[in-house]
Amino acid sequence: MKLEVVAASALKQKPQDETKLGFGNLFTDHMFTMQYEEGKGWFDAKIRPFENFSMSPASSVLHYSQTIFEGLKAYHTDKGINLFRPWDNFTRMNVSAKRMCMPEIDEEFVLKCLDELLEIEKDWVPKAPGTSLYIRPTMMAIDPFLGVSAGKQYLFYIILSPVGAYYESGLSPIDIYVEDEYVRAVDGGTGFAKAGGNYAASLLAGEIAHKKGFAQVLWLDGKEKKYVEEVGSMNIFFKIRGELITAPLAGTILPGITRDSVITLARDVFGVNVREAKIAISDVYEENASGGLEEVFGTGTAAVISPVGGMTWENKDIVVADGRMGELTHKLYDTLTGMQYGTVKDDFGWIKTL
Ligand code: COI
């Protein structure tokens, strides 16, 4: 498939103060789009001005949420723009696509189109410390049809947004609310897919938690509400008596690329024993009471590595690591972000420099 480029006739002003970007508010001048029709495959690949879409109010995505997305970042470095494991995002997108009855994309082609888009938009990659250009690939069913069935027409697009920290509090430890009423995913459901509906279903608990002053919800398993699964936009790790524990990839949590990288860094660079195992929230509390709970942090593309300073479960509050960022959390953060920003050598083949 050929890639057509249509340049924007006027360019927007770039952000004046890169320290105040926030997350996901601003978008660059161009986007990538391509279309799919059953029997025809993907076609009409284009880099074109960022603008609103026009679609039928009957479009199936608007009714039944047949939509998936990805999130990755481009980092400014002295030697060019760095991407972190971008191929893994498109591989994961195809896993989500299969679960949601959507067509797979040609990962190599889409990666090339992303390179082209970033070449055109490279001046949008912010340079201030901790900032990056967030990349949001998205796919949705656009058939103008109200029957409940998998779409036959799809739109895939990539938009770019210069961002700072995901949380308003930046790198300060966050407080999380352990949700004991609602659940995010169940066995056999869509928890492992990056499907829009998973996030819609999480909003009510998130809103309640926000009103109570918490940054995020920590989800427990959908069956017993006993085992820790993941946080709203992050996977979660517990350092207990020197060992790092995180929930296993058993179909209900997102297979995070940052999660996978942190497991490798902790094991191979810092010699920490890492276990992907079920962990009961009651055990986390008991370990905290007996002094065994040393650090808690979340991982995600948007959130990077985010220390957790406090948790509340069934009205019981605990403070983790004196509410400060733990030592291992700090080392993992410095190493991961160092690789992303090109100041720490990448021995794992994770970085692609454009
Ligand atoms: C990401 O980390 O890129 C995510 O997908 C989280 C997002 C929902 C903000």
Coordinates of C-alpha atoms and ligand atoms in Angstrom, one line a residue:
M1 CA 0.0 0.0 0.0
K2 CA 1.2 3.5 -0.8
L3 CA 1.3 6.2 1.7
E4 CA 0.0 9.6 0.6
V5 CA 1.0 12.8 2.3
V6 CA -1.3 15.8 2.4
A7 CA 0.4 18.7 4.2
A8 CA -1.5 21.1 6.5
S9 CA -1.8 24.5 4.9
A10 CA -1.3 26.3 8.2
L11 CA 0.6 25.1 11.2
K12 CA -0.5 25.6 14.8
Q13 CA 1.6 27.4 17.3
K14 CA 3.7 25.0 19.4
P15 CA 3.2 25.1 23.2
Q16 CA 5.1 28.1 24.7
D17 CA 5.7 26.6 28.1
E18 CA 6.6 22.9 27.9
T19 CA 6.5 22.6 31.7
K20 CA 2.7 23.0 31.6
L21 CA 1.7 20.5 29.0
G22 CA -0.4 18.2 31.2
F23 CA -1.6 15.0 29.4
G24 CA -3.5 14.6 26.2
N25 CA -4.8 18.2 25.7
L26 CA -2.9 19.3 22.6
F27 CA -2.6 17.7 19.2
T28 CA -0.1 18.2 16.4
D29 CA -0.7 19.4 12.9
H30 CA -1.0 16.0 11.2
M31 CA -2.4 12.5 11.8
F32 CA -2.2 9.2 10.0
T33 CA -5.4 7.5 8.8
M34 CA -6.3 4.4 6.8
Q35 CA -9.5 2.6 6.1
Y36 CA -10.7 -1.0 5.9
E37 CA -13.5 -2.7 4.1
E38 CA -14.3 -6.4 4.3
G39 CA -13.3 -8.0 1.0
K40 CA -10.9 -5.1 0.2
G41 CA -8.6 -5.0 3.2
W42 CA -6.8 -1.8 4.3
F43 CA -6.6 1.1 1.9
D44 CA -6.2 4.9 1.6
A45 CA -3.2 5.2 3.9
K46 CA -2.7 8.9 4.4
I47 CA -0.8 11.5 6.5
R48 CA -3.1 14.4 6.5
P49 CA -4.0 17.5 8.5
F50 CA -5.3 16.8 12.0
E51 CA -9.0 17.6 11.8
N52 CA -12.4 16.3 13.0
F53 CA -13.8 13.2 11.4
S54 CA -17.2 13.1 9.8
M55 CA -19.1 9.9 10.5
S56 CA -22.7 8.6 10.5
P57 CA -24.4 9.0 13.9
A58 CA -25.3 5.3 13.4
S59 CA -21.5 4.3 13.3
S60 CA -21.3 1.1 15.3
V61 CA -18.4 2.3 17.4
L62 CA -20.7 5.0 18.8
H63 CA -23.2 2.5 20.0
Y64 CA -21.3 -0.7 20.8
S65 CA -17.8 0.4 21.5
Q66 CA -16.0 -1.7 19.0
T67 CA -12.8 0.2 19.4
I68 CA -9.2 -0.5 20.5
F69 CA -6.2 1.7 21.0
E70 CA -2.5 1.8 21.9
G71 CA -0.2 4.3 23.7
L72 CA 3.5 4.9 23.1
K73 CA 5.8 7.8 23.3
A74 CA 8.5 9.6 21.3
Y75 CA 11.3 11.1 23.3
H76 CA 13.6 14.0 22.4
T77 CA 17.3 13.0 22.7
D78 CA 20.6 14.6 21.5
K79 CA 20.9 12.0 18.7
G80 CA 17.3 12.2 17.4
I81 CA 13.9 10.9 18.4
N82 CA 13.7 7.7 20.5
L83 CA 10.8 5.3 20.4
F84 CA 10.5 2.6 23.1
R85 CA 9.6 -0.9 21.8
P86 CA 7.1 0.5 19.3
W87 CA 6.8 -2.9 17.5
D88 CA 5.4 -4.3 20.7
N89 CA 2.5 -1.8 20.7
F90 CA 1.4 -2.8 17.2
T91 CA 1.8 -6.5 18.0
R92 CA -0.4 -6.0 21.1
M93 CA -2.9 -4.0 19.0
N94 CA -3.3 -7.0 16.8
V95 CA -4.0 -9.2 19.9
S96 CA -6.7 -6.7 20.9
A97 CA -8.0 -6.7 17.4
K98 CA -8.5 -10.5 17.4
R99 CA -10.4 -10.4 20.7
M100 CA -12.6 -7.6 19.5
C101 CA -13.4 -9.1 16.1
M102 CA -11.5 -6.4 14.3
P103 CA -9.1 -6.7 11.3
E104 CA -5.4 -7.0 12.0
I105 CA -3.0 -4.3 10.7
D106 CA 0.3 -4.8 8.9
E107 CA 2.6 -4.0 11.8
E108 CA 5.6 -3.3 9.6
F109 CA 3.7 -0.9 7.3
V110 CA 2.1 0.9 10.2
L111 CA 5.5 1.3 11.9
K112 CA 6.9 2.9 8.7
C113 CA 3.9 5.2 8.5
L114 CA 4.5 6.2 12.1
D115 CA 8.2 7.0 11.3
E116 CA 7.0 9.2 8.4
L117 CA 4.5 11.0 10.6
L118 CA 7.1 11.6 13.3
E119 CA 9.5 12.9 10.7
I120 CA 6.9 15.5 9.7
E121 CA 6.0 16.3 13.3
K122 CA 9.4 16.1 14.8
D123 CA 9.4 19.8 16.0
W124 CA 6.4 18.8 18.2
V125 CA 8.5 16.5 20.3
P126 CA 8.9 18.5 23.5
K127 CA 12.4 19.0 25.0
A128 CA 11.7 19.9 28.7
P129 CA 12.6 17.2 31.2
G130 CA 10.0 14.5 31.6
T131 CA 8.0 15.5 28.5
S132 CA 7.4 13.5 25.4
L133 CA 5.2 13.1 22.4
Y134 CA 2.4 10.7 23.2
I135 CA 1.4 8.5 20.2
R136 CA -2.2 7.2 20.2
P137 CA -3.0 4.6 17.5
T138 CA -6.7 3.8 17.5
M139 CA -9.1 1.6 15.5
M140 CA -12.8 1.7 15.3
A141 CA -15.8 0.2 13.5
I142 CA -17.5 2.8 11.4
D143 CA -20.3 0.9 9.7
P144 CA -23.5 3.0 9.7
F145 CA -25.5 0.1 11.1
L146 CA -27.4 -0.5 14.3
G147 CA -27.4 -4.4 14.3
V148 CA -25.1 -5.9 16.9
S149 CA -22.4 -7.6 14.9
A150 CA -18.7 -7.1 14.1
G151 CA -18.1 -4.2 11.7
K152 CA -17.2 -4.6 8.1
Q153 CA -15.7 -1.1 7.8
Y154 CA -13.0 0.3 10.0
L155 CA -10.9 3.4 10.5
F156 CA -7.4 3.2 11.9
Y157 CA -5.6 6.4 12.9
I158 CA -2.7 7.7 14.8
I159 CA -2.7 11.1 16.5
L160 CA 0.1 12.8 18.4
S161 CA 0.0 14.8 21.6
P162 CA 2.9 16.6 23.4
V163 CA 2.6 15.6 27.1
G164 CA 4.1 16.1 30.5
A165 CA 3.3 14.0 33.5
Y166 CA 0.1 11.9 33.5
Y167 CA -0.7 12.6 37.1
E168 CA -1.2 16.2 38.3
S169 CA 1.1 15.4 41.2
G170 CA 3.9 14.5 38.8
L171 CA 6.3 12.0 40.3
S172 CA 5.0 12.4 43.9
P173 CA 3.6 9.2 45.3
I174 CA -0.1 8.8 44.7
D175 CA -2.8 7.4 46.9
I176 CA -4.9 4.6 45.5
Y177 CA -8.3 3.3 46.4
V178 CA -8.8 -0.5 46.5
E179 CA -12.1 -1.0 44.8
D180 CA -14.2 -3.6 46.6
E181 CA -17.5 -3.2 44.9
Y182 CA -17.0 -2.9 41.2
V183 CA -14.7 -5.0 39.0
R184 CA -12.8 -4.3 35.8
A185 CA -12.5 -7.7 34.2
V186 CA -13.5 -11.3 34.6
D187 CA -12.1 -14.6 33.3
G188 CA -12.9 -15.0 29.6
G189 CA -13.7 -11.2 29.3
T190 CA -11.7 -8.5 27.5
G191 CA -9.4 -7.4 30.3
F192 CA -6.2 -8.2 28.4
A193 CA -7.3 -6.2 25.4
K194 CA -6.8 -2.5 25.1
A195 CA -10.4 -2.0 24.3
G196 CA -12.2 1.4 24.8
G197 CA -15.0 -0.3 26.6
N198 CA -12.7 -1.5 29.4
Y199 CA -11.9 2.1 30.2
A200 CA -15.6 3.2 30.0
A201 CA -16.5 0.5 32.4
S202 CA -13.9 1.7 34.9
L203 CA -15.1 5.3 35.0
L204 CA -17.7 5.1 37.8
A205 CA -15.3 3.6 40.3
G206 CA -12.6 6.1 39.2
E207 CA -15.0 9.0 39.7
I208 CA -16.0 7.8 43.2
A209 CA -12.3 7.4 44.1
H210 CA -11.4 10.9 42.8
K211 CA -14.2 12.4 44.9
K212 CA -12.7 10.7 47.9
G213 CA -9.3 12.2 47.0
F214 CA -7.6 9.2 45.4
A215 CA -5.6 9.4 42.1
Q216 CA -6.6 6.0 40.9
V217 CA -8.5 2.8 41.6
L218 CA -6.7 -0.5 42.3
W219 CA -8.8 -3.3 40.9
L220 CA -9.2 -6.7 42.5
D221 CA -10.1 -9.9 40.6
G222 CA -13.6 -10.2 39.3
K223 CA -14.4 -13.5 41.0
E224 CA -13.4 -13.3 44.7
K225 CA -12.4 -9.6 44.9
K226 CA -9.4 -10.9 46.7
Y227 CA -6.4 -10.7 44.4
V228 CA -4.7 -7.6 43.2
E229 CA -5.0 -7.1 39.4
E230 CA -4.1 -3.6 38.1
V231 CA -4.6 0.1 38.5
G232 CA -6.8 2.2 36.2
S233 CA -4.0 3.1 33.8
M234 CA -1.1 1.1 35.1
N235 CA 0.1 -2.4 36.1
I236 CA 1.1 -2.6 39.7
F237 CA 4.2 -4.0 41.6
F238 CA 4.8 -4.7 45.2
K239 CA 8.2 -5.1 46.8
I240 CA 7.8 -7.4 49.7
R241 CA 10.8 -8.6 51.7
G242 CA 13.2 -7.9 48.9
E243 CA 11.2 -9.6 46.2
L244 CA 9.1 -7.9 43.5
I245 CA 5.6 -9.3 42.9
T246 CA 3.1 -8.4 40.2
A247 CA -0.1 -10.0 39.0
P248 CA 0.3 -12.7 36.3
L249 CA -0.9 -12.3 32.7
A250 CA -3.9 -14.6 33.0
G251 CA -6.3 -12.8 30.7
T252 CA -7.7 -10.2 33.0
I253 CA -4.9 -7.6 33.1
L254 CA -3.3 -5.6 30.4
P255 CA 0.1 -7.1 29.2
G256 CA 1.9 -3.8 29.8
I257 CA 5.1 -3.1 27.8
T258 CA 6.4 -1.0 30.7
R259 CA 5.5 -3.9 33.0
D260 CA 7.5 -6.3 30.9
S261 CA 10.5 -3.9 30.8
V262 CA 10.4 -3.4 34.5
I263 CA 10.4 -7.1 35.2
T264 CA 13.5 -7.5 32.9
L265 CA 15.3 -4.5 34.4
A266 CA 14.6 -5.6 38.0
R267 CA 15.9 -9.2 37.2
D268 CA 18.7 -8.6 34.8
V269 CA 20.1 -5.2 35.9
F270 CA 19.3 -5.1 39.6
G271 CA 19.3 -8.8 40.5
V272 CA 15.9 -8.7 42.1
N273 CA 13.8 -11.8 42.3
V274 CA 10.6 -11.1 40.4
R275 CA 7.5 -13.2 40.7
E276 CA 4.4 -13.0 38.5
A277 CA 2.0 -14.4 41.0
K278 CA -1.4 -13.8 42.5
I279 CA -1.2 -11.6 45.6
A280 CA -4.1 -11.2 47.9
I281 CA -4.8 -7.6 49.1
S282 CA -5.1 -9.0 52.6
D283 CA -1.5 -10.2 52.4
V284 CA -0.4 -6.8 51.2
Y285 CA -1.9 -5.3 54.3
E286 CA -0.5 -8.0 56.6
E287 CA 3.0 -7.5 55.1
N288 CA 2.6 -3.8 55.7
A289 CA 1.6 -4.3 59.3
S290 CA 4.7 -6.6 59.9
G291 CA 7.1 -4.3 58.1
G292 CA 7.5 -6.5 55.0
L293 CA 5.9 -4.2 52.4
E294 CA 8.8 -2.1 51.2
E295 CA 7.6 -0.4 48.0
V296 CA 4.6 -0.2 45.7
F297 CA 4.6 1.4 42.3
G298 CA 2.6 1.4 39.1
T299 CA 3.9 1.1 35.5
G300 CA 2.5 2.3 32.2
T301 CA 3.4 4.2 29.1
A302 CA 1.5 7.3 30.2
A303 CA 2.3 7.0 33.9
V304 CA 5.9 5.7 33.4
I305 CA 6.8 4.4 36.9
S306 CA 4.6 5.9 39.5
P307 CA 5.2 5.4 43.2
V308 CA 2.3 4.6 45.4
G309 CA 2.4 6.3 48.8
G310 CA -0.8 5.2 50.3
M311 CA -3.7 2.7 49.9
T312 CA -7.2 2.5 51.3
W313 CA -9.1 -0.8 51.4
E314 CA -12.3 -1.4 53.3
N315 CA -11.8 1.9 55.1
K316 CA -8.4 0.9 56.3
D317 CA -5.6 3.3 55.2
I318 CA -2.0 2.3 54.9
V319 CA 1.1 4.4 54.2
V320 CA 3.7 2.7 52.0
A321 CA 7.4 3.4 52.3
D322 CA 6.7 6.5 54.5
G323 CA 4.8 8.0 51.6
R324 CA 8.1 8.4 49.6
M325 CA 9.4 6.9 46.4
G326 CA 11.3 3.7 47.3
E327 CA 14.9 3.0 46.4
L328 CA 14.2 0.3 43.8
T329 CA 11.3 2.3 42.3
H330 CA 13.8 5.2 41.9
K331 CA 16.4 3.0 40.3
L332 CA 13.9 1.5 37.9
Y333 CA 12.6 4.9 37.0
D334 CA 16.0 6.3 36.4
T335 CA 17.1 3.4 34.2
L336 CA 14.0 3.1 32.2
T337 CA 13.6 6.8 31.5
G338 CA 17.4 7.1 31.0
M339 CA 17.1 4.5 28.2
Q340 CA 14.1 6.3 26.7
Y341 CA 15.8 9.7 26.8
G342 CA 19.1 8.2 25.5
T343 CA 21.3 8.8 28.6
V344 CA 21.4 5.2 29.7
K345 CA 22.7 2.5 27.3
D346 CA 20.1 0.2 25.9
D347 CA 21.4 -3.4 26.2
F348 CA 18.0 -4.9 25.3
G349 CA 17.3 -3.7 21.8
W350 CA 14.3 -1.7 23.0
I351 CA 15.1 1.7 21.5
K352 CA 14.6 2.7 18.0
T353 CA 16.2 6.1 17.1
L354 CA 14.7 8.1 14.2
Ligands
COI1 C1 -1.0 4.3 28.4 O1 -0.2 4.2 29.4 O2 -0.6 4.6 27.3 C2 -2.4 4.1 28.6 O3 -2.9 3.5 27.7 C3 -3.1 4.7 29.6 C4 -4.1 5.6 29.1 C5 -5.4 5.0 29.2 C6 -4.0 7.0 29.6

